[in-house]
GROMACS .gro file of C-alpha atoms in nm:
model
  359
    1UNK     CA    1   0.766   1.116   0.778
    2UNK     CA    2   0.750   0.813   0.505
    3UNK     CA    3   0.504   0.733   0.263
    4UNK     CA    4   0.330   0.405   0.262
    5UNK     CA    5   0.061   0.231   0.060
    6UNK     CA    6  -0.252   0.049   0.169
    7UNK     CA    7  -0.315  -0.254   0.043
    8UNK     CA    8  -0.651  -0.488   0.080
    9UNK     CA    9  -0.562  -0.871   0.127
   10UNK     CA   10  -0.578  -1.002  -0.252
   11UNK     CA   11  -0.343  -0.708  -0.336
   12UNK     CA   12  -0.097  -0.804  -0.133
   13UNK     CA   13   0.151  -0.937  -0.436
   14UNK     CA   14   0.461  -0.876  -0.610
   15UNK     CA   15   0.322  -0.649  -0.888
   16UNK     CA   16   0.163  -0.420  -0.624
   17UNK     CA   17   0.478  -0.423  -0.433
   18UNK     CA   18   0.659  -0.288  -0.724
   19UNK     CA   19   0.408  -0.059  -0.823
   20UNK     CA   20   0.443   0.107  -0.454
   21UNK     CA   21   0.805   0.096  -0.514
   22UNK     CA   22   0.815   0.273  -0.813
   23UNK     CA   23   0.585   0.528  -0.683
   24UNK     CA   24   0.803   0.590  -0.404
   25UNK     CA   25   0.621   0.446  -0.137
   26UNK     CA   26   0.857   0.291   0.136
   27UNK     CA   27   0.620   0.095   0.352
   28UNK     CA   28   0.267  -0.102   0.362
   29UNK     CA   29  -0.017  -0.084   0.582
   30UNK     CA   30  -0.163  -0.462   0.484
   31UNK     CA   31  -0.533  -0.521   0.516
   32UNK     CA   32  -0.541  -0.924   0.624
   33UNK     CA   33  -0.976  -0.933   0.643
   34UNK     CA   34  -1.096  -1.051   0.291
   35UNK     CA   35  -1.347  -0.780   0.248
   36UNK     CA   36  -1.485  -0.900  -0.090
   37UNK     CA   37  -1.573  -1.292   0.052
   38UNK     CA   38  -1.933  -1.271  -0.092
   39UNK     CA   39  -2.139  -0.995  -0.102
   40UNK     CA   40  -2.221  -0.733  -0.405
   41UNK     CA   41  -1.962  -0.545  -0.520
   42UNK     CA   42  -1.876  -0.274  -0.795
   43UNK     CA   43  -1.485  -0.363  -0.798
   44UNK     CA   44  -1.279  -0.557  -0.608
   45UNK     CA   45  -0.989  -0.330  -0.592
   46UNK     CA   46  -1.188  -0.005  -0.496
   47UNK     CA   47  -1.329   0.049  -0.153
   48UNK     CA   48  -1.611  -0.234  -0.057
   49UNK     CA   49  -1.968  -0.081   0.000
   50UNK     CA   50  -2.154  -0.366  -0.014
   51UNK     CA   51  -2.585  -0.408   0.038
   52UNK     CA   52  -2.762  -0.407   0.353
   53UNK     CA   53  -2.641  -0.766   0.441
   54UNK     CA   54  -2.264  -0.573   0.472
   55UNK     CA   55  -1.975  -0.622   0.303
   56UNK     CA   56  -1.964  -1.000   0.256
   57UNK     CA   57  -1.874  -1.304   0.513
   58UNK     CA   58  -1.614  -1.240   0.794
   59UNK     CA   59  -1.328  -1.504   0.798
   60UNK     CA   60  -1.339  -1.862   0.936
   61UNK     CA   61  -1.364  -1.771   1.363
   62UNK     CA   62  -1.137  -2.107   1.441
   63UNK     CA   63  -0.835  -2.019   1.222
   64UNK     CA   64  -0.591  -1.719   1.350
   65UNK     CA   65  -0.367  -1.554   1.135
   66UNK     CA   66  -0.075  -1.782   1.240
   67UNK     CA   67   0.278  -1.684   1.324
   68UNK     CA   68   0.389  -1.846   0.996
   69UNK     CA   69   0.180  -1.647   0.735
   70UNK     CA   70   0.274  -1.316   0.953
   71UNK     CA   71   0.643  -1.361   0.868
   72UNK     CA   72   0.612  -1.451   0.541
   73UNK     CA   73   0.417  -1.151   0.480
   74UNK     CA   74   0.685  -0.950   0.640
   75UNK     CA   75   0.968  -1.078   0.433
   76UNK     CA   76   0.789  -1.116   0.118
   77UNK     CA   77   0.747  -0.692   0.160
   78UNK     CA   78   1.120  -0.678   0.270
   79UNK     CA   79   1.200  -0.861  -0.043
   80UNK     CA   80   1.058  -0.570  -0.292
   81UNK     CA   81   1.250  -0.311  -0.051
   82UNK     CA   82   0.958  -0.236   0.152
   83UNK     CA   83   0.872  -0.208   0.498
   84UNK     CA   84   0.510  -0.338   0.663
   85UNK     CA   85   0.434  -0.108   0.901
   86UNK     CA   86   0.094  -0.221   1.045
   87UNK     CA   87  -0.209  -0.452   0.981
   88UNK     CA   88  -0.506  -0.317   0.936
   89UNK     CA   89  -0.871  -0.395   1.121
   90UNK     CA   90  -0.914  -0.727   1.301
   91UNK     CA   91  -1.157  -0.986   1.176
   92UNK     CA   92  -1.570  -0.971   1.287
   93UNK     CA   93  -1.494  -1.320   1.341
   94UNK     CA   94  -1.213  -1.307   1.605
   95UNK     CA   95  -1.330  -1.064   1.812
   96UNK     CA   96  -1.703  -0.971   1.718
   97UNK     CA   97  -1.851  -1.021   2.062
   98UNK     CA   98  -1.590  -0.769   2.234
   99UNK     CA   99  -1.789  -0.522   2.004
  100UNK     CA  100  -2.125  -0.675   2.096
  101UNK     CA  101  -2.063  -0.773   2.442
  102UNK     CA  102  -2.154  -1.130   2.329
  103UNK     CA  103  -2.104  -1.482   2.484
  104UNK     CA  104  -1.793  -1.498   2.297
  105UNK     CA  105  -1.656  -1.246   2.445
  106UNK     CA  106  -1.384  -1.396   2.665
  107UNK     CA  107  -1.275  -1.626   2.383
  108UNK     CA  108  -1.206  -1.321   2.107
  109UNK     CA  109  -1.024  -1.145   2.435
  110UNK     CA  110  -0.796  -1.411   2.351
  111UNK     CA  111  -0.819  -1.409   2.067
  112UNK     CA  112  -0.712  -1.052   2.002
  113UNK     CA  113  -0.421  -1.124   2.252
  114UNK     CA  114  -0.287  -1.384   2.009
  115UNK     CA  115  -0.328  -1.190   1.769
  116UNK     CA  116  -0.116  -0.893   1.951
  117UNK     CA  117   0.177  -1.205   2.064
  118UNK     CA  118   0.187  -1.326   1.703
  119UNK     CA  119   0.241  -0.925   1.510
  120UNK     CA  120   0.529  -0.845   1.786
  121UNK     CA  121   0.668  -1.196   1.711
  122UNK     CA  122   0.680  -1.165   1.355
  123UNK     CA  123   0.837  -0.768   1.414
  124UNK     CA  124   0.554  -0.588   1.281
  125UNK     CA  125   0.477  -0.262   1.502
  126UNK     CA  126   0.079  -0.122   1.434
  127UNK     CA  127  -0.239  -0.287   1.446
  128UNK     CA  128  -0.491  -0.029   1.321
  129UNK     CA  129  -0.837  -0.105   1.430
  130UNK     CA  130  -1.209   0.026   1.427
  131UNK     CA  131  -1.444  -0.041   1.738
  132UNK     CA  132  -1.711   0.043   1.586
  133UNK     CA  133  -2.061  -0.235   1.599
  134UNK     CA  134  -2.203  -0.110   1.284
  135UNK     CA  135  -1.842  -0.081   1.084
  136UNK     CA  136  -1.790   0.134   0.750
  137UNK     CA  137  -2.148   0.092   0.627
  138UNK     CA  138  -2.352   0.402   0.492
  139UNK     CA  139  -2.128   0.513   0.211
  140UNK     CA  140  -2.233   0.568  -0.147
  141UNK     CA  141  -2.077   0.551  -0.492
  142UNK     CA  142  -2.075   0.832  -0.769
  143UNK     CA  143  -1.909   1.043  -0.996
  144UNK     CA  144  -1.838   1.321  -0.709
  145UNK     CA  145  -1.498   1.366  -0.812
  146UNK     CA  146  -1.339   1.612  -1.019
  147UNK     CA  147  -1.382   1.533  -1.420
  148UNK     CA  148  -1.664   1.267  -1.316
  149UNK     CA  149  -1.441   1.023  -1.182
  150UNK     CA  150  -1.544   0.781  -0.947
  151UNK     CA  151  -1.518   0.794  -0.583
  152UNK     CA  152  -1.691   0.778  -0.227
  153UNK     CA  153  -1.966   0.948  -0.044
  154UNK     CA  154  -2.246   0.989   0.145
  155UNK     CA  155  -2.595   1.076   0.034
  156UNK     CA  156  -2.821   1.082   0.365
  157UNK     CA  157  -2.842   0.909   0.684
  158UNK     CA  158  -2.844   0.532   0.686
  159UNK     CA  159  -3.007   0.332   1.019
  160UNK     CA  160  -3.165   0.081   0.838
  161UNK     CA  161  -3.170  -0.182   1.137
  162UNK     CA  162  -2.838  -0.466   1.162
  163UNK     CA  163  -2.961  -0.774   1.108
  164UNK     CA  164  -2.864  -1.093   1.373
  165UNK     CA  165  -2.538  -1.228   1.183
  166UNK     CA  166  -2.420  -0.940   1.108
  167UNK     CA  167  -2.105  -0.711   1.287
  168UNK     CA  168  -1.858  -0.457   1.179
  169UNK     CA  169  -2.081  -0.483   0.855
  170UNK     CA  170  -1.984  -0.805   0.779
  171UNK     CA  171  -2.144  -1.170   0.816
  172UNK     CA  172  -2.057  -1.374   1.109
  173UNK     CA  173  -2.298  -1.642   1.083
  174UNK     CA  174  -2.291  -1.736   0.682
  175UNK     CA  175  -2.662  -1.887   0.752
  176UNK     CA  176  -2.825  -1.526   0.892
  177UNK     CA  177  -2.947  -1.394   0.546
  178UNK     CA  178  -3.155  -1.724   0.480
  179UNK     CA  179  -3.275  -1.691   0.864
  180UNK     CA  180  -3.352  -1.318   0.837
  181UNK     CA  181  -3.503  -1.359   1.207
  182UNK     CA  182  -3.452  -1.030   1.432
  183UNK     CA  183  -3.231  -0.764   1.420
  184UNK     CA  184  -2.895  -0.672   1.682
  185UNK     CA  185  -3.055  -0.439   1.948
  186UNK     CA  186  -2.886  -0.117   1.975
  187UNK     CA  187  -2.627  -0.044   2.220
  188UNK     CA  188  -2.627   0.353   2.369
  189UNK     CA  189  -2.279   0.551   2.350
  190UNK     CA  190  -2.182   0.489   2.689
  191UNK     CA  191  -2.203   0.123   2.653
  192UNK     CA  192  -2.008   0.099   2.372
  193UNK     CA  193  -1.729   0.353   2.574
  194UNK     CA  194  -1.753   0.070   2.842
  195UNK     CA  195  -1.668  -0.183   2.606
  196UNK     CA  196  -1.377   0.003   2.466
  197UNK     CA  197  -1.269   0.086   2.812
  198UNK     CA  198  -1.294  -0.270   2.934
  199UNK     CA  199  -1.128  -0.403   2.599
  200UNK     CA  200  -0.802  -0.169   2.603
  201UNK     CA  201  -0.754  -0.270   2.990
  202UNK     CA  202  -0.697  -0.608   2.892
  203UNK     CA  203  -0.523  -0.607   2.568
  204UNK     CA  204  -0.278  -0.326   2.607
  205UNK     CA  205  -0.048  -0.496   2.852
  206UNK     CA  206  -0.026  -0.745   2.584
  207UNK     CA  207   0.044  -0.486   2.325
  208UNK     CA  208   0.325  -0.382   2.529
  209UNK     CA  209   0.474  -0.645   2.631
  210UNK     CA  210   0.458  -0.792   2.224
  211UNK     CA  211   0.617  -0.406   2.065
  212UNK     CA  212   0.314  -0.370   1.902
  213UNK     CA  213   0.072  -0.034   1.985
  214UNK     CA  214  -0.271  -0.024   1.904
  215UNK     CA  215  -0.381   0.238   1.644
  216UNK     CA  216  -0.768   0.322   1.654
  217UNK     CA  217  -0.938   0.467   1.336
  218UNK     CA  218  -1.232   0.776   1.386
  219UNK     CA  219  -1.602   0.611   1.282
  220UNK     CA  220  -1.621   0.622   0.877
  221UNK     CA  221  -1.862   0.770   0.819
  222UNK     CA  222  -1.857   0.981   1.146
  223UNK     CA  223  -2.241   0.996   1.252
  224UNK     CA  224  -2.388   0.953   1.589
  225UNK     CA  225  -2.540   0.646   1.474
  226UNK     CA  226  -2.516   0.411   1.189
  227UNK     CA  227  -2.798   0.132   1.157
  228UNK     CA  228  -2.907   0.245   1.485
  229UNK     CA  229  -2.597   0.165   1.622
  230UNK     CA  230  -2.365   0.422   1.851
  231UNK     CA  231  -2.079   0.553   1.721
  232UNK     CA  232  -1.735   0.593   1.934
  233UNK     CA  233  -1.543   0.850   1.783
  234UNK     CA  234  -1.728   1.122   1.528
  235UNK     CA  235  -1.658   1.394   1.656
  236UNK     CA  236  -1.296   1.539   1.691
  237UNK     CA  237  -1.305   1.593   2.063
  238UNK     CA  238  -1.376   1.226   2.112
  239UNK     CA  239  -1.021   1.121   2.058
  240UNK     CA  240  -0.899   1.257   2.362
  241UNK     CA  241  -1.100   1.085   2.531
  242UNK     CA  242  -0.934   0.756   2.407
  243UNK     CA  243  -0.655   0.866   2.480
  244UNK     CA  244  -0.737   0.983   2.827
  245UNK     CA  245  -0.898   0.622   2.864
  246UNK     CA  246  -0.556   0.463   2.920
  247UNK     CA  247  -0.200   0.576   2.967
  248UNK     CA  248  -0.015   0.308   2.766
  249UNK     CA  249   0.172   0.430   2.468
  250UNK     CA  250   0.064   0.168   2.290
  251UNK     CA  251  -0.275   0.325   2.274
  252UNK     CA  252  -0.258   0.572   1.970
  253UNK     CA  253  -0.478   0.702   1.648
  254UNK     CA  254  -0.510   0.590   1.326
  255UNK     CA  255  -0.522   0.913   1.240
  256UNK     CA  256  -0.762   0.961   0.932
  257UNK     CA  257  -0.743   1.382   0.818
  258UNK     CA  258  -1.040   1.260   0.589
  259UNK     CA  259  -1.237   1.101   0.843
  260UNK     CA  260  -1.216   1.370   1.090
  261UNK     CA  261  -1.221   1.681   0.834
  262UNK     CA  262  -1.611   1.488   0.751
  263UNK     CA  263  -1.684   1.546   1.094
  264UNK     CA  264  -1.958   1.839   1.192
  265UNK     CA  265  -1.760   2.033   1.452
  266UNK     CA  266  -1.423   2.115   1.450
  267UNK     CA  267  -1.147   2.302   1.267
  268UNK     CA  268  -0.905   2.016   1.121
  269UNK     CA  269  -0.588   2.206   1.098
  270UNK     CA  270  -0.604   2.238   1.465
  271UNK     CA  271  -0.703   1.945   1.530
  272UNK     CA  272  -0.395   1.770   1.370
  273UNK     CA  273  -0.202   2.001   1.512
  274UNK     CA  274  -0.401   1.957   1.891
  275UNK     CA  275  -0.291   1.522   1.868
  276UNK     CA  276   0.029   1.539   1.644
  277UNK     CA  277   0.163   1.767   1.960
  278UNK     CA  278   0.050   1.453   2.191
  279UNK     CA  279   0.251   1.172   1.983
  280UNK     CA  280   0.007   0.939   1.963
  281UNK     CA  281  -0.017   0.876   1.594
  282UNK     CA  282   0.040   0.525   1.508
  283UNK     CA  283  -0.023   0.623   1.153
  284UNK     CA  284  -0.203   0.854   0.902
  285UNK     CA  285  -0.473   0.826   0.609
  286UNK     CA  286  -0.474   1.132   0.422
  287UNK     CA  287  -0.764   1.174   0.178
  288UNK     CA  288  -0.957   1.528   0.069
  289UNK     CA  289  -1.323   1.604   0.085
  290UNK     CA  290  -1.558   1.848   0.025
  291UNK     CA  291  -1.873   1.904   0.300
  292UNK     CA  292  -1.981   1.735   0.579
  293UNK     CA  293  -2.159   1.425   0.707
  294UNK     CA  294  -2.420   1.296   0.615
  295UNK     CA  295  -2.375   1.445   0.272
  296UNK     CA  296  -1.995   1.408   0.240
  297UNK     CA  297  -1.813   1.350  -0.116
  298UNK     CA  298  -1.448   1.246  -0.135
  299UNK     CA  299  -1.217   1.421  -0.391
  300UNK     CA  300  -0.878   1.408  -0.530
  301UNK     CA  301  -0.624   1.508  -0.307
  302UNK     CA  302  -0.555   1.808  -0.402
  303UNK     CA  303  -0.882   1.911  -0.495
  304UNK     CA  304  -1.068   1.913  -0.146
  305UNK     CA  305  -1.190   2.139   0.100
  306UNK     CA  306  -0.850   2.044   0.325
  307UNK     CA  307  -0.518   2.156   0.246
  308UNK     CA  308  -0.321   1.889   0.307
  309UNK     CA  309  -0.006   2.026   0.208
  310UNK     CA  310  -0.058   2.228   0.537
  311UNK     CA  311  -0.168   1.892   0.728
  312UNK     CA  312   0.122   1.776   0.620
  313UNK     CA  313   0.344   2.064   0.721
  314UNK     CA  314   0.170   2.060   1.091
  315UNK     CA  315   0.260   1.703   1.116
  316UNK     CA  316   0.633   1.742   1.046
  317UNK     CA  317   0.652   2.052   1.259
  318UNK     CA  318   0.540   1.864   1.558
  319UNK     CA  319   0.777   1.586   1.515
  320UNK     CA  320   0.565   1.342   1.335
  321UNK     CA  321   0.790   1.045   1.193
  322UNK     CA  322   0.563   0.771   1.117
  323UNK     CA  323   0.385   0.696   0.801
  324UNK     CA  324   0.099   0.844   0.563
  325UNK     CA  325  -0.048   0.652   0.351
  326UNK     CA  326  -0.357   0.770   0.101
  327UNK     CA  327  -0.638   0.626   0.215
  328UNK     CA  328  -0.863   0.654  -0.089
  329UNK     CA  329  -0.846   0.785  -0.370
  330UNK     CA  330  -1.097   0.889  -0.701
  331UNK     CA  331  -1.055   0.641  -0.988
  332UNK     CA  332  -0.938   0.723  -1.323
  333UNK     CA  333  -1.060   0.688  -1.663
  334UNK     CA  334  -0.757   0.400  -1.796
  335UNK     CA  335  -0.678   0.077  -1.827
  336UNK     CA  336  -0.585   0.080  -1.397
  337UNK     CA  337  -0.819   0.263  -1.217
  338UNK     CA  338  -0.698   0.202  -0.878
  339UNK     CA  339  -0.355   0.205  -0.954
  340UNK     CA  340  -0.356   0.563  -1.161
  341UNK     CA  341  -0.523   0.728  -0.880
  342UNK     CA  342  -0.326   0.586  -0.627
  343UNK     CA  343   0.012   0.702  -0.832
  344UNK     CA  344  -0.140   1.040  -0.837
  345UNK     CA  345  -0.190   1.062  -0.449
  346UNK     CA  346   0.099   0.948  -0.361
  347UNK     CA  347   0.289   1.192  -0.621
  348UNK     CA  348   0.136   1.434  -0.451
  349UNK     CA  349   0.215   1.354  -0.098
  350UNK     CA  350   0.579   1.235  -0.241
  351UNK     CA  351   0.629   1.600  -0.352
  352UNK     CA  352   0.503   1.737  -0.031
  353UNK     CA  353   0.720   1.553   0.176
  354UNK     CA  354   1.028   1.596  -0.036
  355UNK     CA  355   0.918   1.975   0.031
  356UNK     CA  356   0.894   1.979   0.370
  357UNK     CA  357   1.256   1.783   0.341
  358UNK     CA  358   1.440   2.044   0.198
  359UNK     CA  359   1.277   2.335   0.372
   0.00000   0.00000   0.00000
């Protein structure tokens, strides 16, 4: 296994690099949506949460991540002695109506298979994705971790209506907060399995064919619904059924331990163990936290309800060689909140792994 660092898209710069470096991360998982475009948030290096309205504006639906900016990506990582591993989440923009069913479907299809050409030409291997209509919307702010530091939960329910505009909690249509006319009518669960279904049997061949596989994250936060929306995977059973949905090996899990240990049903160490056995991890988040949905907190990582030293142990046992990175982390009380936490999760996991190593 190898340890890798997330980073969101105005992080992705030479003093981050090094500070993964000297951390002893190896690779990146790169984050190319600008979640902070607009929109209310508390810090722009934490985890967006954003208002009702979503996270902010999606990107500009005419202009592709091109070939070009790919590769220099690539080799601007290589440069600091690092490798990028995957991209992380497509853009509302390019492929929004896939997740709606919209007019545009047919267009982000294509989109998305561009998208798929361009990451196997520029030799990167994982695109991690989320089909999910209402996104990563529900979550709450606080002082839930240990020593009152700062980090992510969830305080109740939240299906306060998606307004028209809106997908994957962020803006499509810059101009839908001064319409405010009508709301996104909700979908049911075997709709939005439909869409998935119909989605992976016309991208996957691409994946293939480009080297690239497909790595799909568990709903965050994992409810039934969020803003009245359905949810795909919340409970742990539910990846299998992705899996089942299509044979390709480039179909795989984004496998987040904290995502699925917040689900209701479930016992997490077997349910690493149940899909590492299946090698179909593209990659793993690794985050602690205590309870359940829909009154979840997230912790430091070795301060949780999970023991991921024993995650971590099940995933090298059953042959698991890709990368974990920490998804989120508590912020500290310093100068670099984001960073200090992030140094002490990936100690952490560092010493694990060197561990497991030597065993």
């Amino acid at each position: 296994m190898k340890l890798g660092l997330g980073l969101y898209r105005h992080m992705l710069n030479r003093e981050n690099f090094l500070f993964a470096r000297q951390a002893g991360a190896t690779h990146i998982v790169a984050h190319l949506v600008d979640y902070f475009r607009g929109g209310g948030h508390s810090a722009s290096d934490d985890q967006p949460l954003g208002t009702d309205w979503g996270w902010g504006l999606a990107g500009d639906p005419d202009r592709l991540w091109t070939l070009e900016e790919l590769v220099a990506l690539r080799r601007q990582v290589e440069e600091h002695g690092l490798v990028l591993e995957a991209i992380e989440n497509f853009d509302p923009a390019h492929w929004g109506d896939i997740l709606l069913d919209g007019p545009k479907r047919a267009l982000h299809i294509e989109n998305v298979k561009t998208i798929l050409r361009r990451l196997g030409e520029a030799g990167i291997p994982i695109m991690g994705y989320n089909f999910s209509i209402a996104g990563v919307a529900g979550r709450t702010k606080g002082t839930y971790a240990r020593g009152e530091a700062p980090s992510v939960g969830m305080e109740g329910p939240y299906d306060t209506p998606m307004p028209n505009g809106l997908v994957w909690n962020m803006i499509v249509d810059p101009e839908a907060p001064q319409k405010a006319t009508g709301f996104i009518p909700p979908a049911t669960h075997e709709q939005l399995w439909s869409r998935l279904q119909r989605f992976l049997e016309e991208v996957l061949p691409v994946a293939e064919a480009s080297g690239v596989r497909l790595a799909l994250h568990p709903d965050d936060p994992p409810m039934p619904t969020i803003r009245g929306q359905p949810r795909l995977v919340y409970q742990p059973d539910m990846y299998q059924r992705v899996i089942d949905l299509h044979p390709s090996p480039a179909n795989q899990l984004e496998f987040c331990v904290g995502s699925l240990a917040e689900m209701t049903e479930g016992d997490i160490y077997e349910i690493v163990d149940r899909y590492s056995r299946q090698h179909r991890l593209g990659y793993v988040h690794l985050r602690n936290v205590r309870d359940k949905v829909p009154h979840y907190k997230e912790t430091f990582i070795d301060d949780g309800e999970v023991d991921l030293l024993r995650v971590m142990r099940i995933l090298h046992d059953n042959g698991f060689d890709g990368v974990l990175i920490p998804d989120h982390a508590p912020q500290m009380s310093c100068a670099a909140p984001w960073h200090a936490g992030m140094a002490f999760a990936l100690g952490f996991m560092a010493a694990g792994l060197k561990t497991l190593r030597n065993a």
